[in-house]
XYZ file of C-alpha atoms in Angstrom:
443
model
C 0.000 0.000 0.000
C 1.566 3.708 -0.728
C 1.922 6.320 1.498
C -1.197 8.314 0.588
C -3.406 4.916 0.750
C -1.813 4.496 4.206
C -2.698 7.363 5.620
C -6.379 6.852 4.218
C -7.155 3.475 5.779
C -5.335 5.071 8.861
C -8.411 8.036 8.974
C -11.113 5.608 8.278
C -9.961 3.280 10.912
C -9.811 5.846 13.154
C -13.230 8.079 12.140
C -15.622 5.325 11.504
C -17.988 8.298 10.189
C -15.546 10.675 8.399
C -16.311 11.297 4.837
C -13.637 11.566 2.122
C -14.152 15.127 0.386
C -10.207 14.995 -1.745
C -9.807 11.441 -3.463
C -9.717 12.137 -7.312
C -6.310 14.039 -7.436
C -5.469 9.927 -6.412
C -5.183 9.090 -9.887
C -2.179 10.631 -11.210
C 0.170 9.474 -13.613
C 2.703 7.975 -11.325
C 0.333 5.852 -9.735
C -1.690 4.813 -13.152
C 1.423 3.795 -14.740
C 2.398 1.683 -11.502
C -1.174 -0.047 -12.286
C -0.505 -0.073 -15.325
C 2.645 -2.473 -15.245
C 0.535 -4.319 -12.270
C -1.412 -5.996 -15.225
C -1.508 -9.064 -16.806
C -0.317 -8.966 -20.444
C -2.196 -12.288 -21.539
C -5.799 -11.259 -20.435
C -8.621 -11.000 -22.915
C -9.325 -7.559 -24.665
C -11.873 -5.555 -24.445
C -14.303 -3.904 -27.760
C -11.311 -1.955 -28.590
C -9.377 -4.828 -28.887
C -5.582 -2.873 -27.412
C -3.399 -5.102 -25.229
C -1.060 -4.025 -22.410
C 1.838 -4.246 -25.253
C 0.345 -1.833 -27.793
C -0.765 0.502 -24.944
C 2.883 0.561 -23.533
C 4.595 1.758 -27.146
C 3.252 5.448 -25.841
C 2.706 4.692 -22.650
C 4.387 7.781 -21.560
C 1.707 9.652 -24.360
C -1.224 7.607 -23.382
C -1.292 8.244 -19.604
C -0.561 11.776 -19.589
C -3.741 11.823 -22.136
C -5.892 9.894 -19.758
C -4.784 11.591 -16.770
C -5.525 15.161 -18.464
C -9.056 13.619 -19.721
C -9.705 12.607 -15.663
C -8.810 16.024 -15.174
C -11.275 17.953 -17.298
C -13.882 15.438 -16.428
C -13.894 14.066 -20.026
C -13.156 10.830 -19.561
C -16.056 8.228 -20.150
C -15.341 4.402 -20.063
C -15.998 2.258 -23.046
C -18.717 -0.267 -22.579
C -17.255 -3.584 -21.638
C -17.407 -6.579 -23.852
C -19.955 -9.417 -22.658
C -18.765 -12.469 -23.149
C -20.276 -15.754 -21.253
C -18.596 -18.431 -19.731
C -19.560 -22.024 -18.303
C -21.160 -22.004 -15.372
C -20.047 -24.628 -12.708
C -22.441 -27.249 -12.127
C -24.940 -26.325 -14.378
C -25.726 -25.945 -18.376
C -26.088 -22.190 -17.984
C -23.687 -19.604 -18.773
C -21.966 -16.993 -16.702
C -21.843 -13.686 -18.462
C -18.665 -11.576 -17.701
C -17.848 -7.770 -18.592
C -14.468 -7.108 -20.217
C -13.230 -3.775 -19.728
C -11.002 -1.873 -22.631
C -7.151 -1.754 -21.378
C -7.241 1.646 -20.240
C -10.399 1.195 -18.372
C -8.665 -1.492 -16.517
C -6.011 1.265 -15.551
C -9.039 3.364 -13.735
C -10.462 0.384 -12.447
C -7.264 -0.562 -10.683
C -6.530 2.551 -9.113
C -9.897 2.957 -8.165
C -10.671 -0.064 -5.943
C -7.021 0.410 -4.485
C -8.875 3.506 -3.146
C -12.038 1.770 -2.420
C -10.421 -0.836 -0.519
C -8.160 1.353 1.924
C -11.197 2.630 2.874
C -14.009 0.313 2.932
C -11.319 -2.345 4.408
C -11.622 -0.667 7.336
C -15.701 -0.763 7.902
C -15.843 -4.475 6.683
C -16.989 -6.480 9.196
C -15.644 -9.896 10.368
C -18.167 -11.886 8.621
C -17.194 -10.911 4.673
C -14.561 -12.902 3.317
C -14.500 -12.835 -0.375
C -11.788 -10.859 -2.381
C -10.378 -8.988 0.759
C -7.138 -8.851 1.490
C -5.520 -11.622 3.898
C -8.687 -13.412 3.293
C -9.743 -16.520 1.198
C -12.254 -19.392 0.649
C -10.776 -21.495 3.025
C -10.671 -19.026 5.874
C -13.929 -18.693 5.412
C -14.621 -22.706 5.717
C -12.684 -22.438 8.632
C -15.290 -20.025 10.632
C -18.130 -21.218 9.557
C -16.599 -24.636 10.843
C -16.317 -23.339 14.749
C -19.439 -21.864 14.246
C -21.158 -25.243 13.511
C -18.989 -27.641 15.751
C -18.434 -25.207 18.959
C -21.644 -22.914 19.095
C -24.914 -23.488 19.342
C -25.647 -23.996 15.924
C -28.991 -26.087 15.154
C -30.255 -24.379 12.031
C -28.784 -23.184 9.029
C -30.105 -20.907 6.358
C -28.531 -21.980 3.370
C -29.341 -18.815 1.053
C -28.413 -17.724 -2.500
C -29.456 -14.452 -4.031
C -30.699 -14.493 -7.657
C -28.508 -12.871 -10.321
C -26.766 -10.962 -7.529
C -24.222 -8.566 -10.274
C -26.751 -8.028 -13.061
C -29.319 -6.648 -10.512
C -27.143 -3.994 -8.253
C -29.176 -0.880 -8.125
C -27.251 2.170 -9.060
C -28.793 4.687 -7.354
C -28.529 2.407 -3.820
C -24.961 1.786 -5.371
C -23.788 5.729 -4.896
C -26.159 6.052 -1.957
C -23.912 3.661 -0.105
C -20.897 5.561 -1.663
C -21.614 9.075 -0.733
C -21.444 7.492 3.107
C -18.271 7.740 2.922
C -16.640 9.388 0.003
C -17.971 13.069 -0.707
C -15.616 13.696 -3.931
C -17.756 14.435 -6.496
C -15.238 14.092 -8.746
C -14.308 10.556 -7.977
C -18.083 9.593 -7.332
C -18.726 10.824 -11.176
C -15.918 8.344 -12.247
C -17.573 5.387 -10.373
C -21.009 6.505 -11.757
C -19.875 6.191 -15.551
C -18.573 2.627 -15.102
C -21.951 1.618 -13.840
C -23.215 3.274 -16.925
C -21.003 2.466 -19.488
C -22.927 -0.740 -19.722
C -21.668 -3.624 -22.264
C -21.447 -4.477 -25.863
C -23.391 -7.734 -27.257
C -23.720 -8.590 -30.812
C -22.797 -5.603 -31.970
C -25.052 -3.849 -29.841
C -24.933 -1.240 -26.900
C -27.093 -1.983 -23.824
C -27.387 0.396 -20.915
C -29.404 0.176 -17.543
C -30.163 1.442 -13.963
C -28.773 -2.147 -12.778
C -25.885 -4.354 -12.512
C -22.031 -4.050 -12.006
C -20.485 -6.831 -14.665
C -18.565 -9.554 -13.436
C -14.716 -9.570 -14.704
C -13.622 -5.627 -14.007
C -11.657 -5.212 -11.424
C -13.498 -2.641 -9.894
C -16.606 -5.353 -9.606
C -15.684 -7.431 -6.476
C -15.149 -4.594 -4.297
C -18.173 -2.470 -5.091
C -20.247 -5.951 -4.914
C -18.818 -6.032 -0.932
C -19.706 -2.381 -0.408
C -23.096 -2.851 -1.721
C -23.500 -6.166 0.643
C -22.032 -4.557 3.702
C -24.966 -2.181 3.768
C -27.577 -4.486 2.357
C -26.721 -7.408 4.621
C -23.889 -7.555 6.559
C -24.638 -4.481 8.802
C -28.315 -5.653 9.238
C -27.295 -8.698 10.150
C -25.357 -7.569 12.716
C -27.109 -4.679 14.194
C -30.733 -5.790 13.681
C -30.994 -9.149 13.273
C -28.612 -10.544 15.827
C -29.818 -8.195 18.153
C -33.562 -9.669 17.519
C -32.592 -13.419 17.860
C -33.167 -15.054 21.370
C -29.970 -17.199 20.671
C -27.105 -17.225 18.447
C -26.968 -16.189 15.185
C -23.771 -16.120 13.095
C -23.312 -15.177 9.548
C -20.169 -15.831 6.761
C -20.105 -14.463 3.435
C -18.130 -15.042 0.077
C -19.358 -12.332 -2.061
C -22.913 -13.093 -2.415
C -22.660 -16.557 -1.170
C -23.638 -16.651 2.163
C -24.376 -19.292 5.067
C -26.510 -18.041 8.492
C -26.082 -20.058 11.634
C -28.901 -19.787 14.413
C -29.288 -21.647 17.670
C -33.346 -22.010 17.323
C -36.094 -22.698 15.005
C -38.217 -19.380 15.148
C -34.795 -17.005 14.722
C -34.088 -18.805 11.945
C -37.855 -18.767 10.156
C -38.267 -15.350 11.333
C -34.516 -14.346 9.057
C -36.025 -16.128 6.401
C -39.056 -14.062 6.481
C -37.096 -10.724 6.739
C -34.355 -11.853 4.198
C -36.811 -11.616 1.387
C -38.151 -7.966 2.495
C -34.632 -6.892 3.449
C -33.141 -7.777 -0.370
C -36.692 -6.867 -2.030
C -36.128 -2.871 -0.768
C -32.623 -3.111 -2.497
C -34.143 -4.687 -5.613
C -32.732 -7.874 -4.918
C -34.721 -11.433 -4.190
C -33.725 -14.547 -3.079
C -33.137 -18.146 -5.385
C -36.303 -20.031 -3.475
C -35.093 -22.891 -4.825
C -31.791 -22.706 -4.005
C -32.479 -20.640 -0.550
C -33.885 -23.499 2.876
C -33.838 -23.850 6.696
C -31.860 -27.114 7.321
C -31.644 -28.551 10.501
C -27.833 -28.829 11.070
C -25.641 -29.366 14.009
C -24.816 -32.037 17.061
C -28.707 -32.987 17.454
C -29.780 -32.699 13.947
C -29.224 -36.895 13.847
C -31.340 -37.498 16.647
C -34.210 -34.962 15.160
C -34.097 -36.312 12.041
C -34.296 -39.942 13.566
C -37.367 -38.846 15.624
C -39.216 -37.618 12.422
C -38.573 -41.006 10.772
C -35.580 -39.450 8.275
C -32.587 -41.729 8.058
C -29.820 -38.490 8.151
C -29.691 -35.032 8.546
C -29.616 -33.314 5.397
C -26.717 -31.766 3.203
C -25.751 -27.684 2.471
C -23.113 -26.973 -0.406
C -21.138 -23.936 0.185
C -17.742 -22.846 -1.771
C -17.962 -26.111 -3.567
C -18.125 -28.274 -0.757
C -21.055 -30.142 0.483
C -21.490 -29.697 4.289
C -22.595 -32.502 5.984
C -23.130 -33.742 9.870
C -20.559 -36.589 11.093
C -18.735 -38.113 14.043
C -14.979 -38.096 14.952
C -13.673 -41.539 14.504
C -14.040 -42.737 18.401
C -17.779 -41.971 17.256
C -17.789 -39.766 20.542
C -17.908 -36.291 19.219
C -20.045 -34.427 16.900
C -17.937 -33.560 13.363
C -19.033 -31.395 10.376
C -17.528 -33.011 6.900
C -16.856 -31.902 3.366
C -16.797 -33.389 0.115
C -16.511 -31.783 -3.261
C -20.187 -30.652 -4.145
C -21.154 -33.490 -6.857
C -21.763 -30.721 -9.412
C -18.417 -29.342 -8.801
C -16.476 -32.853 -9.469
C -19.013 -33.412 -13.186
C -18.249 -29.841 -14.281
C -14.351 -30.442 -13.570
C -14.570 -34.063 -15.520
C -16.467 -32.695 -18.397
C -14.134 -29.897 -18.846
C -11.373 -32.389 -18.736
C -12.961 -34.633 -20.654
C -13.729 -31.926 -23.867
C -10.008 -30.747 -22.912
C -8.658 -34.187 -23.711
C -10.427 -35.192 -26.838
C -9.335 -31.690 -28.329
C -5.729 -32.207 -27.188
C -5.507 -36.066 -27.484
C -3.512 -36.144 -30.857
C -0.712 -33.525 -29.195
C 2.785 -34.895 -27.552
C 2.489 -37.281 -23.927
C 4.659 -34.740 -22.686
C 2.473 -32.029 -23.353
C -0.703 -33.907 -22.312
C 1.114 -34.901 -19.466
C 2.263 -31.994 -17.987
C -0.808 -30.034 -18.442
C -2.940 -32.447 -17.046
C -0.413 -32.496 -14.081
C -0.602 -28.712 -13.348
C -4.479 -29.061 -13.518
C -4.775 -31.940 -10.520
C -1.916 -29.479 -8.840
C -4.474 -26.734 -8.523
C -7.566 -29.011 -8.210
C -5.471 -30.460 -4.848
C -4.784 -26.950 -3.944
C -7.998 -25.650 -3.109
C -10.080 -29.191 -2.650
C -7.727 -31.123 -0.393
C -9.197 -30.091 2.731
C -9.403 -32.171 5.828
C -11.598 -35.025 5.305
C -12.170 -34.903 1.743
C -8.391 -36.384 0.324
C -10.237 -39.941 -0.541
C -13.187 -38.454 -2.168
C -10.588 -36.019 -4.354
C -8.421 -39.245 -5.199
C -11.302 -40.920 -6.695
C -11.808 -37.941 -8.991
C -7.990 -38.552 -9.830
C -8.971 -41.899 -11.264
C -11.766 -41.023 -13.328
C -9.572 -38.225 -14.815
C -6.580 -41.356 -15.406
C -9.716 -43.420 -16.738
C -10.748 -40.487 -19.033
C -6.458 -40.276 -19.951
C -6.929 -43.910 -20.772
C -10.081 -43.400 -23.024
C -8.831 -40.677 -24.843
C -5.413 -41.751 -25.947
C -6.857 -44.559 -27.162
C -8.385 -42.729 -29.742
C -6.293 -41.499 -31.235
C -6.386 -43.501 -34.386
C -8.229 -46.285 -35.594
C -6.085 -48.566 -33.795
C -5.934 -49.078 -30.395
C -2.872 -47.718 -28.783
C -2.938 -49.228 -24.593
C -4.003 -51.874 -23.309
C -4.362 -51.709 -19.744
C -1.229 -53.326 -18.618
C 0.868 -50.570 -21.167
C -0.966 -47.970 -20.160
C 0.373 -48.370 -16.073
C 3.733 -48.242 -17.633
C 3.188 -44.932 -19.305
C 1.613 -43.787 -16.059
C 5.021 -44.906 -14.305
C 7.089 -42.973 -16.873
C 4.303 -39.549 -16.498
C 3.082 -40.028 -12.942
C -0.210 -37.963 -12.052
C 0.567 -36.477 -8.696
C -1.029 -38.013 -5.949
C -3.741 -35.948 -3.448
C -2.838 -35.274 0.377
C -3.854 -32.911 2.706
C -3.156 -29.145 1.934
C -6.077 -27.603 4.176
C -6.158 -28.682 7.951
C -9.947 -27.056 8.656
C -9.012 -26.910 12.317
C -5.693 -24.524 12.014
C -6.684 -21.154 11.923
C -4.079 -18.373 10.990
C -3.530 -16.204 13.586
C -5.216 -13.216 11.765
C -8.576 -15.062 11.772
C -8.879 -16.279 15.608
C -9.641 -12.907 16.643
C -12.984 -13.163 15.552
C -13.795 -16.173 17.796
């Protein structure tokens, strides 16, 4: 963080209620070239179709240009390109906003600003792209808050189309709590409006803040801190006869409550609470699941064989013992739509790519596992994550041996090839139970 930033996050820490009136002369050329060299050279381009290595020829030209067109107030953002990707788990498509590459230069500097601020107001519950902060420290929370409290209930909630339906007016509402530089409001504004190009065609509205700018994730948190985290924490909390807990990844979030009625009675609210902000709940996606150290014994008295099951982050949740079967243990395995997604990708992957060099197959089939192990090899889900290593090695098997007419492995050959390119094998890379020191605070 520079100096200036510094000394920001230092004010808001320190006047909860201060408002930033000076934030615009932020953006200079020092510090939009710094972002500029910040990013990544191989990203996709936006409608007018630059790269980082055509806008660095005149870079020097380019960002005195933009800085003077900041200056005057002339600067307007391009729209960003919709494209749409596959969606995990399902057969629909994610749409995604690509900036232009100087638009990615604001959009930098500007949530660098955003975040020394707004890092400071963010409560304890938020975890998703903050700082210090990732998907597993989130697991980890919500973890203690289902083994060691008094968790009985969970509200397993999803909110529908979450980035294409951000209100702009509540958007700069929330803004203007905090940041009184109408200068640097104005900027923000004509992102929101820029909108996004599609089939050769402009589209514009009062709502949503496209996915894939990086500008996107932190506005998304500012937007959530007011629409939900605060009210969680000052109203509804404060309304529940026992405990309530909340953890949110962007606008995935998971609600712990002690009894029944709190949690029926957030339910309720939830749907007025997002309806003011022009938001609404997935009601298929959103229940109240009985969850925790009793939720066997319920479900046994009502005649179900097990509790039932929450995904969250790509895991599914579900209630256990430790293995003296003396202690109540929450599980995870890799969500079942999370493992087909990853096998069909792999799957299309290797068909296109079987007719390319074993070493090339090989290694790039090694590097995916690597990162597959990274994030899913968690405690307790290593056996479930090896089995997905040998449908991928069945799909290897499948694959190469179509590569012509005539079969090229039998099984027996194949193990051999396997011995000269071995697949990495999963262990544990996420104990759930060690929390950084960062995080236990907040217990």
């Amino acid at each position: 963080m520079t100096t200036k930033l510094g000394r920001i996050a230092e004010l808001a820490r320190k006047h909860p209620e201060m408002q930033f009136t000076s934030l615009a002369h932020l953006l200079s050329e020092e510090e939009l070239k710094r972002c500029h060299h910040g990013l990544a050279g191989n990203k996709a381009t936006g409608i007018d179709k630059q790269t980082k290595s055509e806008y660095a020829e005149e870079l020097r030209t380019n960002i005195a240009n933009l800085v003077q067109r900041l200056k005057q107030k002339q600067y307007r953002p391009q729209p960003a390109k919709r494209v749409y990707i596959d969606k995990s788990g399902s057969k629909k498509k994610r749409p995604l906003g690509i900036p232009s590459y100087e638009d990615k230069i604001v959009q930098r500097r500007l949530a660098e600003i955003l975040n020394s601020i707004y890092e400071q107001d963010f409560l304890d519950s938020s975890f998703g792209f903050r700082p210090g902060r990732n998907c597993h420290d989130a697991l980890k929370i919500l973890n203690v808050y289902l083994e060691n409290r008094y968790t009985n209930y969970v509200v397993d909630a999803d909110i529908k189309g979450f980035f294409d339906n951000v209100d702009h007016k509540w958007m700069m509402e929330f803004l203007r709590h905090r940041i009184k530089d109408p200068s640097f409001l104005r900027i923000i504004g004509r992102f929101l409006k820029a909108g996004y190009m599609e089939d050769g065609k402009h589209r514009q509205s009062d709502f949503g803040a496209p996915q894939g700018g990086n500008i996107s994730p932190i506005l998304a948190n500012i937007y959530l801190h007011y629409v939900l985290d605060l009210w969680f924490e000052k109203v509804v909390r404060k309304q529940c006869k026992g405990q309530a807990y909340m953890v949110r990844y962007a606008d995935d979030f998971v609600c712990c409550f002690q009894y029944q009625k709190d949690a029926q009675h957030f339910y309720r609210a939830l749907k007025q609470r997002l309806k003011k902000f022009n938001l609404e709940i997935a009601e298929d996606k959103t229940k109240i699941l009985p969850f925790g150290r009793f939720a066997k014994e319920n479900a046994k008295r009502k005649g179900i064989s097990k509790p039932g099951t929450f995904d969250f982050l790509g895991f599914t949740h579900y209630c256990s013992q430790s293995r003296d079967g003396k202690r109540f243990r929450v599980k995870r395995k890799t969500s079942k739509k999370k493992v087909q997604s990853k096998l069909t990708k792999c799957k299309e992957w290797l068909k296109t790519n079987r007719n390319k060099g074993a070493d090339y197959i090989m290694d790039r089939l090694k590097r995916s596992l690597i990162g597959y192990y990274n994030y899913y090899c968690i405690t307790d889900n290593v056996e479930i994550v090896d089995t997905y290593r040998h449908q991928v090695i069945r799909l290897l098997f499948k694959w190469l041996n179509r590569r012509s007419q005539k079969k090229s492995f039998d099984w027996e050959k194949f193990e051999l090839f396997l011995r000269k390119f071995p697949l990495p094998k999963p262990r544990v890379k996420v104990n759930i139970y060690n929390l950084r020191q960062e995080l236990s605070y907040i217990l």
